[in-house]
Amino acid sequence: MSEKRTSSAADINKIIQDAKSVFSSNIVEIYAFKVDWYNNLVAPKYKLDYKNDTVALIFFTIPYVFNESFIPFLCNYKEMVVHKSWEKFIHYNMEKVQQMLKKEYHLKIPDEDIMYSFDTECGHAKILVQTAGHIAAGAYYYQRRDVIPDPWPKNKTIYGVSIHPLYGGYFSLDAVIILRNIYDPKMIKKPPPDVVKSHAKRVELLTLYNDYYQNQKWRDIIPVQRKYTDEHMKYVMTYGEERENYVKRLINGHCRGRQDLRLLYFKKYIFNF
């Protein structure tokens, strides 16, 4: 079992860079936070059962991910990943990070220390990734409490949404790894980039997200460096059987002539969904 150890900002940055190197090309951003920062913001049922100074990492995928990594993943595993394709893709990559951390840093990373945006526990999300992304200073999580005065009826539910400083709504908060053996009492908490500053734009953002989600205009609340491709957007906006059929079309359209590498990855997550 690996020893518990105190780390510096330089140590954490090295871990982040090594974790990024596991992924193909420029598809991911990784930010660090302390467990107590997260626990101080969430209801008791969402609190993480780790010591306060424990370091955690949150993983964002950015717009390049679809063509540069997700499509090749589909081509490698084809019909094995048609069902719950995105979940399997994220699991596949996070398992590679898990193995790297074990090998290079001798860290104990049990499966339960990797939490996914799609995980549920006792009927609720296992981790609130938008809150984690906010306190890690990766993307501002705009909520109703950020809009004063509040223009909506008191009995109306208003869901919050995270906005990336470069990509607006064109990114995904996918997973968190708890580094249970790494502590950083001196980690400095930074504010996330506030890129939707005005009251009017915040009202517009939350109204678009809550009342007009399907038109996806909320993603463009700020100018962005890169958007999802048309294929990526269509994938995001399809669900269930329709998504599975679309994935089959993506495989047929992109994967002819590509080497089939399915037998090189015979891990549990590919089959247990």
mmCIF file with all atom_site columns, C-alpha atoms in Angstrom, residues 77 114 181 226 240:
data_model
loop_
_atom_site.group_PDB
_atom_site.id
_atom_site.type_symbol
_atom_site.label_atom_id
_atom_site.label_alt_id
_atom_site.label_comp_id
_atom_site.label_asym_id
_atom_site.label_entity_id
_atom_site.label_seq_id
_atom_site.pdbx_PDB_ins_code
_atom_site.Cartn_x
_atom_site.Cartn_y
_atom_site.Cartn_z
_atom_site.occupancy
_atom_site.B_iso_or_equiv
_atom_site.pdbx_formal_charge
_atom_site.auth_seq_id
_atom_site.auth_comp_id
_atom_site.auth_asym_id
_atom_site.auth_atom_id
_atom_site.pdbx_PDB_model_num
ATOM 1 C CA . TYR A 1 77  ? -14.063 -1.422 -30.559 1.00 0.00 ? 77  TYR A CA 1
ATOM 2 C CA . ILE A 1 114 ? -12.872 7.358  -9.536  1.00 0.00 ? 114 ILE A CA 1
ATOM 3 C CA . ASN A 1 181 ? -2.769  9.257  -0.437  1.00 0.00 ? 181 ASN A CA 1
ATOM 4 C CA . ARG A 1 226 ? -13.851 26.193 -30.828 1.00 0.00 ? 226 ARG A CA 1
ATOM 5 C CA . GLY A 1 240 ? -31.012 5.919  -26.052 1.00 0.00 ? 240 GLY A CA 1
#
